[in-house]
PDB file of C-alpha atoms in Angstrom:
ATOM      1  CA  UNK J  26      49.561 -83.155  -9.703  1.00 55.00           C
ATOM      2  CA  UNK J  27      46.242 -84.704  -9.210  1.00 61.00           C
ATOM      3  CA  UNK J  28      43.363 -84.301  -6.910  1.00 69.00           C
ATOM      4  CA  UNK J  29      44.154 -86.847  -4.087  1.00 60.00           C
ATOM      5  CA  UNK J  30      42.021 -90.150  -3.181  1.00 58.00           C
ATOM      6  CA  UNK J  31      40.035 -88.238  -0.421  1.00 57.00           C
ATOM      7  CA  UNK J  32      39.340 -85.219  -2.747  1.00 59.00           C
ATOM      8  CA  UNK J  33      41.901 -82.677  -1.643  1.00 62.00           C
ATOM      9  CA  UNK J  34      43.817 -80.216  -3.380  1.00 65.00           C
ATOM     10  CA  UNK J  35      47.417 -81.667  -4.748  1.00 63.00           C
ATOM     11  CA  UNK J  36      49.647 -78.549  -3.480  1.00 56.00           C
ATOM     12  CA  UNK J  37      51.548 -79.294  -0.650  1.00 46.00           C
ATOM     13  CA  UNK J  38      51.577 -76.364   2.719  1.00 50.00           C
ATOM     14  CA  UNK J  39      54.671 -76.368   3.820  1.00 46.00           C
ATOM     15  CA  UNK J  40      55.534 -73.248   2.046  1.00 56.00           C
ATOM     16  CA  UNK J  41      52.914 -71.377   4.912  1.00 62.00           C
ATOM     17  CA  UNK J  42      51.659 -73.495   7.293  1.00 77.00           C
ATOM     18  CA  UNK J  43      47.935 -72.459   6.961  1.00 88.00           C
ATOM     19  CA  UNK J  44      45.322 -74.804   6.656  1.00 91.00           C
ATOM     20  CA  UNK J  45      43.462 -75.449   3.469  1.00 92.00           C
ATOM     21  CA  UNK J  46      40.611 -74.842   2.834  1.00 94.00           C
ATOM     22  CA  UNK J  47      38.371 -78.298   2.136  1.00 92.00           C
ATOM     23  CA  UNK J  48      37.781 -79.502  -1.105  1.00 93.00           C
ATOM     24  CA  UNK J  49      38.638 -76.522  -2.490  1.00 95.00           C
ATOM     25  CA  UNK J  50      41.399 -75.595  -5.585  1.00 96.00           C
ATOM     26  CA  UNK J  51      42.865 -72.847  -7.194  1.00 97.00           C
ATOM     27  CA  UNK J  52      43.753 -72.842 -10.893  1.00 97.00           C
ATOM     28  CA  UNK J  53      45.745 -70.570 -13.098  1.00 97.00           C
ATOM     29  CA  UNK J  54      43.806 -70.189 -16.481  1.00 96.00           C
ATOM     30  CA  UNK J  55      46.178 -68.184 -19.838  1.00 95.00           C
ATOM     31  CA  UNK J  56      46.325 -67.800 -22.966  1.00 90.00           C
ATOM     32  CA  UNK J  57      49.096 -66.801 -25.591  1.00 83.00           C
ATOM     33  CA  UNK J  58      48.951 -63.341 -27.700  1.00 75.00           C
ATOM     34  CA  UNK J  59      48.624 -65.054 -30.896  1.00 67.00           C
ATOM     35  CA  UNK J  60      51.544 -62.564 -32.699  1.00 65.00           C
ATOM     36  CA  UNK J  61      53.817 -62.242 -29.528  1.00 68.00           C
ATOM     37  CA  UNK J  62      54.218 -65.960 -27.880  1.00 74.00           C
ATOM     38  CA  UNK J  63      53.724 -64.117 -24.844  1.00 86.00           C
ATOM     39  CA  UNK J  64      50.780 -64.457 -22.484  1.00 90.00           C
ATOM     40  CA  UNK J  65      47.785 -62.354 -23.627  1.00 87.00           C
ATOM     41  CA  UNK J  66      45.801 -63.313 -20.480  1.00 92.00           C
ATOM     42  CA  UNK J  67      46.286 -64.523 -16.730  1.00 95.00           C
ATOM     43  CA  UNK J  68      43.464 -65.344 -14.660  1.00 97.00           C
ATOM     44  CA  UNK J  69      43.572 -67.108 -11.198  1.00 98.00           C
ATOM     45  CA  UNK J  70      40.362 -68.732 -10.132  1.00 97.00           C
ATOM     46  CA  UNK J  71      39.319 -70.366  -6.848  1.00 97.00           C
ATOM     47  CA  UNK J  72      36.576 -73.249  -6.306  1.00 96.00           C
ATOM     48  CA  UNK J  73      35.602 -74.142  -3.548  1.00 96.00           C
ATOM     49  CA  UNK J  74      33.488 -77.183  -4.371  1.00 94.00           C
ATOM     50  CA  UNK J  75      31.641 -77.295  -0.649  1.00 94.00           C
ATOM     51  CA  UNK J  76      29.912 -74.063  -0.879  1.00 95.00           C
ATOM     52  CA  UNK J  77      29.875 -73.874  -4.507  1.00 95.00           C
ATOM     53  CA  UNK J  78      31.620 -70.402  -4.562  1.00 95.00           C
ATOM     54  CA  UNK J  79      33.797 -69.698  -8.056  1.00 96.00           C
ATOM     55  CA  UNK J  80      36.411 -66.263  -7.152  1.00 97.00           C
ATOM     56  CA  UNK J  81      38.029 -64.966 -10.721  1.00 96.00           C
ATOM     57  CA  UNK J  82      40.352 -62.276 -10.746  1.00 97.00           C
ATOM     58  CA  UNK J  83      43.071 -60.962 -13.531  1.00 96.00           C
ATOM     59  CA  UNK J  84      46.463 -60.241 -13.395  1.00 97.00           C
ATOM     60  CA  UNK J  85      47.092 -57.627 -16.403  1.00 94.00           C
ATOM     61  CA  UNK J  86      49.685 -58.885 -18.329  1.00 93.00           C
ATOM     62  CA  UNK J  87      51.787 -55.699 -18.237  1.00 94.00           C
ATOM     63  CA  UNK J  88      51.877 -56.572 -14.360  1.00 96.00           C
ATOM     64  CA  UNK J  89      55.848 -55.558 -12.966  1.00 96.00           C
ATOM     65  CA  UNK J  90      58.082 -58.381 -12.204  1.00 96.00           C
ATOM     66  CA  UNK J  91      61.895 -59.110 -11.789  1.00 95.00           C
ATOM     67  CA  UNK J  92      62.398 -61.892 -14.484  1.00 94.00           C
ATOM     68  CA  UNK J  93      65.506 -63.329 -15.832  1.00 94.00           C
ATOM     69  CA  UNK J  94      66.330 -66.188 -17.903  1.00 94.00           C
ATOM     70  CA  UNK J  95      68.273 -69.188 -17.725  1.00 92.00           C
ATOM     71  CA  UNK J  96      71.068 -66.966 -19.996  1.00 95.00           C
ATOM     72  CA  UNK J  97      70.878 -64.384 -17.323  1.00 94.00           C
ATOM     73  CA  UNK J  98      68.926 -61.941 -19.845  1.00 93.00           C
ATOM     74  CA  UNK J  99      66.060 -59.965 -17.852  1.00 93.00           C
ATOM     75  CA  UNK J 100      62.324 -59.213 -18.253  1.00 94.00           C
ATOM     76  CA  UNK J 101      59.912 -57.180 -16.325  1.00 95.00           C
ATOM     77  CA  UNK J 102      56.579 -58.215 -17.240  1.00 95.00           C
ATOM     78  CA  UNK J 103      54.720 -61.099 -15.859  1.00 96.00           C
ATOM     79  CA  UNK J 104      53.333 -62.021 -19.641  1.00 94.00           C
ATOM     80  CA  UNK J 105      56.851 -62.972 -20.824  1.00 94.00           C
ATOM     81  CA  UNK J 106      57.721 -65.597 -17.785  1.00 95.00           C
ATOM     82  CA  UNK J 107      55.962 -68.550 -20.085  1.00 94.00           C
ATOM     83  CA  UNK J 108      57.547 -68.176 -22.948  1.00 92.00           C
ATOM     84  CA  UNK J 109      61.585 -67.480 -21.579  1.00 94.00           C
ATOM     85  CA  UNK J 110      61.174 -69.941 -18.145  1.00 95.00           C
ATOM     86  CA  UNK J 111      58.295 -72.343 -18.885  1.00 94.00           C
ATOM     87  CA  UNK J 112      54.886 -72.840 -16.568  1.00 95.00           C
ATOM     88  CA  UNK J 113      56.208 -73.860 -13.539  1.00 95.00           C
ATOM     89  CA  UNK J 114      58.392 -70.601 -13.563  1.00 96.00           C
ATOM     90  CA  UNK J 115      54.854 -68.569 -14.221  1.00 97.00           C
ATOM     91  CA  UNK J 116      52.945 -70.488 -11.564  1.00 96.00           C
ATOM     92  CA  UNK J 117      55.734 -69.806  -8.956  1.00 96.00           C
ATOM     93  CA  UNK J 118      55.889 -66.145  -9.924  1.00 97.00           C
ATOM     94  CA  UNK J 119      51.747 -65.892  -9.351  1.00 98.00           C
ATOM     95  CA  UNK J 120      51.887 -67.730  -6.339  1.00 97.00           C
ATOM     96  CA  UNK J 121      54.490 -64.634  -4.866  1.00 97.00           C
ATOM     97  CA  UNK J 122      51.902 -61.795  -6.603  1.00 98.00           C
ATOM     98  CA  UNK J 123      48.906 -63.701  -4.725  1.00 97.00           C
ATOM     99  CA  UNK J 124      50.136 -65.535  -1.695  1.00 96.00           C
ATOM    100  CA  UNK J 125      49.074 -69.376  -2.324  1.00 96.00           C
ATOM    101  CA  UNK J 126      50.657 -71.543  -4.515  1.00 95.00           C
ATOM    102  CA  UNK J 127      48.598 -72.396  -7.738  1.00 96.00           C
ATOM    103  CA  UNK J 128      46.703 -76.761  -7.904  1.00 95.00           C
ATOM    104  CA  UNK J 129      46.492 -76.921 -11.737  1.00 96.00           C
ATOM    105  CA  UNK J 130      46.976 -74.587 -14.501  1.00 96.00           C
ATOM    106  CA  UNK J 131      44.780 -74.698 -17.879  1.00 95.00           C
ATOM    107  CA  UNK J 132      46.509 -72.850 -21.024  1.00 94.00           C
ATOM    108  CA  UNK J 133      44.134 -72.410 -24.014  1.00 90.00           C
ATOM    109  CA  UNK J 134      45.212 -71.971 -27.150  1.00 86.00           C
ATOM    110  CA  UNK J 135      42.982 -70.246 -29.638  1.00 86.00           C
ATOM    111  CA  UNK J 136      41.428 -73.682 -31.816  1.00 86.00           C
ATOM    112  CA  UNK J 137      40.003 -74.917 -28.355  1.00 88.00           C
ATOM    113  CA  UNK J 138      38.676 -71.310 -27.331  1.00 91.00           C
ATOM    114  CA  UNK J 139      36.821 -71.292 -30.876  1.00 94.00           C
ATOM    115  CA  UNK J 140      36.249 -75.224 -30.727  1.00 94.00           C
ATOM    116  CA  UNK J 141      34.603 -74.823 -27.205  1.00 93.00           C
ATOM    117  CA  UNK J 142      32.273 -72.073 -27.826  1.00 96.00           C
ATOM    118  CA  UNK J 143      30.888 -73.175 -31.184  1.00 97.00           C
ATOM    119  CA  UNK J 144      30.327 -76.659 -28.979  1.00 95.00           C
ATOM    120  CA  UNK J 145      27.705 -75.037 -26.531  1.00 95.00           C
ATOM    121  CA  UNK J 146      26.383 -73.105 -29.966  1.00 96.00           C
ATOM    122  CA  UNK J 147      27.647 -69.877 -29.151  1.00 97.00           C
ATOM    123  CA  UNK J 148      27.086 -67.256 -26.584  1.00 97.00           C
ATOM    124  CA  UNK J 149      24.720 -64.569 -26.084  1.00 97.00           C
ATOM    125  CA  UNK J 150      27.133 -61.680 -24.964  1.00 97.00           C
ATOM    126  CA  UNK J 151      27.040 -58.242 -24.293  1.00 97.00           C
ATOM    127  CA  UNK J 152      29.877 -56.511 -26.367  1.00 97.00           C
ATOM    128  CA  UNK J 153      30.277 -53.680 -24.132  1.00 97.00           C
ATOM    129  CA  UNK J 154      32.425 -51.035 -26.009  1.00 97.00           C
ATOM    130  CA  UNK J 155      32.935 -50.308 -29.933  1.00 97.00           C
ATOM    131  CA  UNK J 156      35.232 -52.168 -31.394  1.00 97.00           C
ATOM    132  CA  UNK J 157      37.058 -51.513 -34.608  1.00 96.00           C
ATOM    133  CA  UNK J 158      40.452 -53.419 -35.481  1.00 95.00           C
ATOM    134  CA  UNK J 159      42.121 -53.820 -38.402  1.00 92.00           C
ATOM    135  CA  UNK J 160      45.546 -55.681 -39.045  1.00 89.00           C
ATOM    136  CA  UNK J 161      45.960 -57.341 -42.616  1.00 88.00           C
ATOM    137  CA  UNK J 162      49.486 -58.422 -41.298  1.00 84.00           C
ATOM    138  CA  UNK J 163      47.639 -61.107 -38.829  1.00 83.00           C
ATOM    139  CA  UNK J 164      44.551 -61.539 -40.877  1.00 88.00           C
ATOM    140  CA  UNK J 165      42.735 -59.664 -38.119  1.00 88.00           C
ATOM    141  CA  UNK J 166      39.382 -58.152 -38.829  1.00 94.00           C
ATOM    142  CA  UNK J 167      37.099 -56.764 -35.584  1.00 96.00           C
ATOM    143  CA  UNK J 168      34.468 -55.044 -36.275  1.00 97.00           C
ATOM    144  CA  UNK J 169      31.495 -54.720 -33.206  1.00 97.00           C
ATOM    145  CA  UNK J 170      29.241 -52.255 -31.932  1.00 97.00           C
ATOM    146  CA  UNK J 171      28.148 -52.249 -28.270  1.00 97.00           C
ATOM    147  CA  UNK J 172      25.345 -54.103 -27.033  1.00 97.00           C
ATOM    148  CA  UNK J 173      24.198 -57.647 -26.272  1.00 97.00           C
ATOM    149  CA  UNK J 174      24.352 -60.169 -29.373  1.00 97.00           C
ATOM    150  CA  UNK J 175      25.294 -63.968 -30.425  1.00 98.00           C
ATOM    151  CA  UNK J 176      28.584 -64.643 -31.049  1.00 98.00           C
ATOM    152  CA  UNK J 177      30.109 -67.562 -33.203  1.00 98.00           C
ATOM    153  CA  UNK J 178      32.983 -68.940 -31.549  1.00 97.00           C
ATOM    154  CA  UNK J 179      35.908 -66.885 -33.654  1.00 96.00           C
ATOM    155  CA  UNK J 180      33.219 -64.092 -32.918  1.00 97.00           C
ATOM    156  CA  UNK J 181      33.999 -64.412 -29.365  1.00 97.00           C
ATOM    157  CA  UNK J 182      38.027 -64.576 -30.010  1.00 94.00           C
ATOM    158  CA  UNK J 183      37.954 -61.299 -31.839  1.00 95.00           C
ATOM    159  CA  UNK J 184      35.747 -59.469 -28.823  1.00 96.00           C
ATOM    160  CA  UNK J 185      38.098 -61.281 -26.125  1.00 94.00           C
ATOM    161  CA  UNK J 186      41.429 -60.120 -28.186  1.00 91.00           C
ATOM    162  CA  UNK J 187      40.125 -56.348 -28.535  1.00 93.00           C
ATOM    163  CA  UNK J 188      42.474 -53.952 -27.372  1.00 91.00           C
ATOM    164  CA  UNK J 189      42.887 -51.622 -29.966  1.00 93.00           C
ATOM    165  CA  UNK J 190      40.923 -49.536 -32.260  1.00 95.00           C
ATOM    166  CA  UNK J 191      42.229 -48.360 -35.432  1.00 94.00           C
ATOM    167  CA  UNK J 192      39.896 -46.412 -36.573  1.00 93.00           C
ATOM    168  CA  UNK J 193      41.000 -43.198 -35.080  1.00 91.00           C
ATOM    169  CA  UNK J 194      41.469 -39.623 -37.032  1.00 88.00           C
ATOM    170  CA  UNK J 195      45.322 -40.001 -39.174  1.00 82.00           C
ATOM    171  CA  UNK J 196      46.966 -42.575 -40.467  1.00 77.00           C
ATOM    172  CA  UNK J 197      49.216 -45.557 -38.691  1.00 80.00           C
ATOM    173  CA  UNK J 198      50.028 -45.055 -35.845  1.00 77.00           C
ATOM    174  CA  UNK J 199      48.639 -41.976 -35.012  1.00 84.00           C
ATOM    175  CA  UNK J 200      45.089 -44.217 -35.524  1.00 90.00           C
ATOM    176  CA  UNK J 201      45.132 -46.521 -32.613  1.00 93.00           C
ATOM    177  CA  UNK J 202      43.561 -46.010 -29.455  1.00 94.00           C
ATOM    178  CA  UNK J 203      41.823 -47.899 -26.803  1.00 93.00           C
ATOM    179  CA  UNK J 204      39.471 -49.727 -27.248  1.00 95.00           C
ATOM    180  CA  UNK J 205      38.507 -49.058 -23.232  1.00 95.00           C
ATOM    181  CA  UNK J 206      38.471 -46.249 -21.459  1.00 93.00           C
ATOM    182  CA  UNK J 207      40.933 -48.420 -18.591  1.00 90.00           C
ATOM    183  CA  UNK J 208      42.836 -49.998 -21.459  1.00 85.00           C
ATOM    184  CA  UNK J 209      43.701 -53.477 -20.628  1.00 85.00           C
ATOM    185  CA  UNK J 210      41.924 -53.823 -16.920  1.00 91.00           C
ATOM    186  CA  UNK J 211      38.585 -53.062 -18.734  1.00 93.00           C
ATOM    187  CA  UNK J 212      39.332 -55.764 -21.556  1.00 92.00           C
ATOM    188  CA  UNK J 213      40.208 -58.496 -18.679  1.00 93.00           C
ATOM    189  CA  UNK J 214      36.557 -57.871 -17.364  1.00 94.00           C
ATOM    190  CA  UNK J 215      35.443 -58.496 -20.389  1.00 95.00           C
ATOM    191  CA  UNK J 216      37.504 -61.969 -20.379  1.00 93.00           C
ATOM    192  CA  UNK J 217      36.277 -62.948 -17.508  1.00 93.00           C
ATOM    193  CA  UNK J 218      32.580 -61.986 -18.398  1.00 94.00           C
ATOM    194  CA  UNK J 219      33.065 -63.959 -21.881  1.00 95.00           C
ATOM    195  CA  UNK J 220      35.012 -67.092 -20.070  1.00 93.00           C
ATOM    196  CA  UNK J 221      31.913 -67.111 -17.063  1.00 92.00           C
ATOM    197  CA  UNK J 222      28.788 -67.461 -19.950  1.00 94.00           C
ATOM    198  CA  UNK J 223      30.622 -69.854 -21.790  1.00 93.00           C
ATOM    199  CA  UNK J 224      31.085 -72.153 -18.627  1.00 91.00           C
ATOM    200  CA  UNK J 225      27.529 -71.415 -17.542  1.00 91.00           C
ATOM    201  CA  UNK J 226      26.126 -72.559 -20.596  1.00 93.00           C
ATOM    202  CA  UNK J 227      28.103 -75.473 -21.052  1.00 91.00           C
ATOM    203  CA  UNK J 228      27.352 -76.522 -17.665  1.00 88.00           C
ATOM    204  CA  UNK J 229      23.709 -76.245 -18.646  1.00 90.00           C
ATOM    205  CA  UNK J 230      24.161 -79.240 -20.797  1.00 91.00           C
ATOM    206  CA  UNK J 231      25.074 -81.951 -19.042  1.00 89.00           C
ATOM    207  CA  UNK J 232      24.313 -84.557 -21.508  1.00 91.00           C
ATOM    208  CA  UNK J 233      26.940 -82.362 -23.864  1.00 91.00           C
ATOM    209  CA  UNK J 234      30.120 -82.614 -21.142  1.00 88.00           C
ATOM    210  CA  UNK J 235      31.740 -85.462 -22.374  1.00 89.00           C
ATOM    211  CA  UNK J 236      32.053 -84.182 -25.448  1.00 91.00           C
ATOM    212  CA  UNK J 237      33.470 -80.538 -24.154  1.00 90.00           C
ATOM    213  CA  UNK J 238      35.783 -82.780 -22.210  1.00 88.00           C
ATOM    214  CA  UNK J 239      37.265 -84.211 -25.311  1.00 90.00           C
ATOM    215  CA  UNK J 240      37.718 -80.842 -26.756  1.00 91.00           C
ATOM    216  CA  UNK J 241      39.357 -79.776 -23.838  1.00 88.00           C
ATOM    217  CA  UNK J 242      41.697 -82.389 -23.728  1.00 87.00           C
ATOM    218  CA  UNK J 243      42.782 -82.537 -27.224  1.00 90.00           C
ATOM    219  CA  UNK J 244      43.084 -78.731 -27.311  1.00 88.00           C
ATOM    220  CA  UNK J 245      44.412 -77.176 -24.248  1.00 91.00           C
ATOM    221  CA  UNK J 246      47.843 -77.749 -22.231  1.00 92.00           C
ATOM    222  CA  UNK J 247      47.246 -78.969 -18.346  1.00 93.00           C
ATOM    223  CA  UNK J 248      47.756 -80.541 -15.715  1.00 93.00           C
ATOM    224  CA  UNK J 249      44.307 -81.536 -15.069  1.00 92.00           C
ATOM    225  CA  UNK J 250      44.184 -85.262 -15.596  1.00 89.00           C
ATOM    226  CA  UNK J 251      40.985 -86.814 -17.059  1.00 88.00           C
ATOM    227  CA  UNK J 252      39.654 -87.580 -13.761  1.00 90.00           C
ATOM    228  CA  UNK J 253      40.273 -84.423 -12.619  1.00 91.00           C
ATOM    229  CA  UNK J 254      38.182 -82.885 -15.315  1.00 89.00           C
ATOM    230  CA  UNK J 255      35.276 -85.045 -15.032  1.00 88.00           C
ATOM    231  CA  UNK J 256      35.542 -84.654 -11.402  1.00 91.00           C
ATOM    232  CA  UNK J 257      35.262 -80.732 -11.664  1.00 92.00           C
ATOM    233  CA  UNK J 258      32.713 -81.217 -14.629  1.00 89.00           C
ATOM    234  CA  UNK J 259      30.520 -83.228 -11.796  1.00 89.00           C
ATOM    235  CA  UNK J 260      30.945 -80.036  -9.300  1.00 91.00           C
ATOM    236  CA  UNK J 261      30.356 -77.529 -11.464  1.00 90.00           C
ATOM    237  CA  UNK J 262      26.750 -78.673 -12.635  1.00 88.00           C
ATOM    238  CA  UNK J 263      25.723 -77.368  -9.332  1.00 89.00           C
ATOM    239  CA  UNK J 264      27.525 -73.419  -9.275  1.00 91.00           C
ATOM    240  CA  UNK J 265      25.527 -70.443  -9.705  1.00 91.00           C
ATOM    241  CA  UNK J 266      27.747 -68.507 -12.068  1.00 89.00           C
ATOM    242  CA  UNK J 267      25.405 -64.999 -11.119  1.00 88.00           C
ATOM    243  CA  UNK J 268      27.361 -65.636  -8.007  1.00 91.00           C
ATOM    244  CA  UNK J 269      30.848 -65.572  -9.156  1.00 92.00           C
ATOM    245  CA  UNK J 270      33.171 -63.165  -7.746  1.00 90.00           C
ATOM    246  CA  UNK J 271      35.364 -61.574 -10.931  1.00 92.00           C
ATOM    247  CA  UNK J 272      37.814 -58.321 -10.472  1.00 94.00           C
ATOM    248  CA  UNK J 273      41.292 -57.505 -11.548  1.00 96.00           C
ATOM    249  CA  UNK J 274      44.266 -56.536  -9.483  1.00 96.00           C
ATOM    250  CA  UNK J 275      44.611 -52.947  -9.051  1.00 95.00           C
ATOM    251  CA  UNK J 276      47.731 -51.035  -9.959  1.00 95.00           C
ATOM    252  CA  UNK J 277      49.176 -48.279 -11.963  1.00 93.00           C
ATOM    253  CA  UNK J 278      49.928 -49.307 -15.710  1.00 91.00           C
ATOM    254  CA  UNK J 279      51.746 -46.244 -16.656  1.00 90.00           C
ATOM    255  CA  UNK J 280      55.359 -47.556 -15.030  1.00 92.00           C
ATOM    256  CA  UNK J 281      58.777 -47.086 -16.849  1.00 91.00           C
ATOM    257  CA  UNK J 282      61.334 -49.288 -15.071  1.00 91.00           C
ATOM    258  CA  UNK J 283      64.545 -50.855 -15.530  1.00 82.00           C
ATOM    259  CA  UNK J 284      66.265 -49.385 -19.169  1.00 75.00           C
ATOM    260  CA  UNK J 285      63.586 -48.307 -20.789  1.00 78.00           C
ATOM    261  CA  UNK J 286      60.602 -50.766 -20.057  1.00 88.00           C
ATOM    262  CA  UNK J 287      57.567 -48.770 -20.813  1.00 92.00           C
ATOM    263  CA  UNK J 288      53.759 -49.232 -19.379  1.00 90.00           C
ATOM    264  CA  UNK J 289      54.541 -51.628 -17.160  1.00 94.00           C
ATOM    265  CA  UNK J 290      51.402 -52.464 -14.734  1.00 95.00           C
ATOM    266  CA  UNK J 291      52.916 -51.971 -10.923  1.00 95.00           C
ATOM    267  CA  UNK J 292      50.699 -53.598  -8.524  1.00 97.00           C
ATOM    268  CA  UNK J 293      49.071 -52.203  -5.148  1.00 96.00           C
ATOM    269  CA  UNK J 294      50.231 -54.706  -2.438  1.00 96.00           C
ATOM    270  CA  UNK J 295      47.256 -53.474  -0.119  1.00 96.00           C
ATOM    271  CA  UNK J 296      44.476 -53.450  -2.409  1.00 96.00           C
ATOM    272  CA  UNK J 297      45.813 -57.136  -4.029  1.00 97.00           C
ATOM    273  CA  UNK J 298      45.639 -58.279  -0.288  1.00 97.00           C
ATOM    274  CA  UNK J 299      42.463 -56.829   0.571  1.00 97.00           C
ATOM    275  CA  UNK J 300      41.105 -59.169  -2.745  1.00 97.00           C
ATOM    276  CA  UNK J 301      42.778 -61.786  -1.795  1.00 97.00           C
ATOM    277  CA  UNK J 302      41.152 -62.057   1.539  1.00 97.00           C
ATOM    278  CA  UNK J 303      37.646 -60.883   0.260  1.00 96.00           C
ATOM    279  CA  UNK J 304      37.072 -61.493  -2.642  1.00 95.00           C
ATOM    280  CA  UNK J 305      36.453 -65.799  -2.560  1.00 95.00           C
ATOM    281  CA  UNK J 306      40.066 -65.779  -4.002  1.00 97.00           C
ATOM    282  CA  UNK J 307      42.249 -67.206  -0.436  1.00 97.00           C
ATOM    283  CA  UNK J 308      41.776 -71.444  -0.364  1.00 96.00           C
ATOM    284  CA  UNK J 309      42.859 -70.752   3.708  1.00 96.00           C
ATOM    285  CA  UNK J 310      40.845 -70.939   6.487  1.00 95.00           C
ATOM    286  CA  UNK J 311      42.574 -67.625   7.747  1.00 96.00           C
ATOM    287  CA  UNK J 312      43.579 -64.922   6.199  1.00 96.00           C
ATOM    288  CA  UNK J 313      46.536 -64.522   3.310  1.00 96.00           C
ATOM    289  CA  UNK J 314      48.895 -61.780   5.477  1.00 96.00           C
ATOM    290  CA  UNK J 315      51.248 -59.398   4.120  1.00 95.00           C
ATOM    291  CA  UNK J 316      54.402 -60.835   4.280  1.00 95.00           C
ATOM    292  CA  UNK J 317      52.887 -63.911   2.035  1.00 95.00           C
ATOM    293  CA  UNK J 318      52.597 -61.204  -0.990  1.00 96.00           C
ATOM    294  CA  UNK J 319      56.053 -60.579  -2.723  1.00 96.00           C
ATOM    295  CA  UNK J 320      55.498 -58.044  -5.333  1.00 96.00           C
ATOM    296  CA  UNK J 321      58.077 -56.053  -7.489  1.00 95.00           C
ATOM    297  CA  UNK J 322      57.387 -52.177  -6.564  1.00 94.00           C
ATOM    298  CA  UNK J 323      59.450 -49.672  -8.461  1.00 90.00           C
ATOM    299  CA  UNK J 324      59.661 -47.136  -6.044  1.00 85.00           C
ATOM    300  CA  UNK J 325      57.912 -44.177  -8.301  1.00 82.00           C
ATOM    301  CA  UNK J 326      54.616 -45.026  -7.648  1.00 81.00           C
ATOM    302  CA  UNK J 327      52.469 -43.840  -4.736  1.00 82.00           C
ATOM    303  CA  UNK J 328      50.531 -46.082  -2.943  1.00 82.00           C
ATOM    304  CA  UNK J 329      46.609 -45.726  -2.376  1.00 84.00           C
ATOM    305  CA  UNK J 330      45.326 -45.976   1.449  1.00 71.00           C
TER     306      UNK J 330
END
């Protein structure tokens, strides 16, 4: 897809009926878990290029789903739908979760994360937990203390692939422990937080975009053509990134579902709608209703009013 002659969005309604939004898209940004293959992080972002409004919100990767491969073999958590089914399998999957299909997806791969950030000559960033992580096995060294401080651009990798901590009392594996006090939800802030003052300062260079455009187009996998990219390049120049709206769907993360599948994340179809709808997330002109939202619920967990 591509954005259209008149400058609208490429996805087509007929799977609602509501009216879009103008000029406004919705992207799906990820990344792969560097050891796994499977999605380390999901992030669905709205723009809505006429107000200038930019709505970020994370879908933990643990997040419940009823998957199944083309062999028939199945998989409940939303990470693993890229790597068994492929990205239009992912996007249609998020779409259900969130209630509006997805214009164009971005997938970065680590060399353009590093690439991009050691471009705009590093971030000022405020680490905001300890963060101690060992792993000879991956070549994996993070070592940072809270607090705000530059970071390199594999200095901002390591903070944004922090989970883990392994500097606990005991030896493996009685050593590891979170690195947040909410685990993953607290590390996708932090994602968001890192992704937001990287795009702020690179949009305070101007003269500097076309060469972040190269790097994003010789590193990343999308569906953003070049046009695209320098069209949303053009836009961007004039958002406010103080303003942006960033949160992460609510849920329970402590799940066990189908033979044996431990810590899955089971999502709260009220509070995702409620986010949806007020957050800057919904590209409608009305409201994203319940019935749009079709999200796997295990039956264990209770749901918050």
């Amino acid at each position: 897809p591509s954005i259209s002659e008149d400058g609208q969005p490429p996805s087509t309604e007929t799977q609602t009926g509501l009216e879009r939004k103008e000029y406004t898209y919705t992207f799906l940004l990820c990344a792969s878990d560097q050891s796994s293959g499977n999605l380390d992080t999901m992030i669905v972002a709205t723009y809505d290029t006429v107000n200038q409004t930019l709505a970020m919100v994370s879908i933990p990767r643990d997040t419940l789903i009823e998957g199944e491969t083309a062999s028939g073999k199945h998989f409940y958590k939303l990470c693993s739908m890229y790597a068994y089914n492929g990205m239009d399998a992912l996007k249609e999957e998020v779409r259900k979760i969130v209630g509006f299909p997805i214009d164009f997806y971005v997938k970065i791969d680590t060399e353009g994360f590093v690439r991009l950030v050691d471009a705009v000559g590093g971030v000022d960033f405020d680490v905001p937990v300890h963060m101690s992580y060992d792993d000879p096995s991956q070549d994996l060294y993070i070592h940072f203390e809270p607090g705000m401080q530059w970071l390199s651009g594999a200095d901002a990798l390591k903070v944004v692939r922090c989970r883990k901590n392994s500097d606990g009392k005991g030896t493996y594996p009685n050593n590891i422990y979170d690195a947040y006090p909410d685990a993953d939800i607290g590390r996708t802030k932090t994602q968001r937080a890192l992704i937001t003052a990287v795009l702020q300062k690179a949009a305070s260079q101007p003269l500097n975009l076309p060469t972040y455009i190269d790097i994003f187009m010789d590193t990343v996998e999308t569906d953003l053509g070049i046009t695209d990219l320098a069209y949303f390049a053009d836009k961007g120049l004039g958002l406010d990134f103080s303003t942006v709206e960033a949160t992460s769907l609510p849920g329970d993360g402590s799940v066990t579902y189908k033979k044996g599948w431990d810590w899955c994340y089971e999502l709260y179809p009220g509070k995702v709608l409620e986010i949806v709808n007020t957050s800057g997330l919904n590209p409608y002109t009305t409201d994203v209703t319940a019935d749009m939202l079709h999200i796997t619920q295990s039956g264990t967990v209770t749901q918050p009013d």
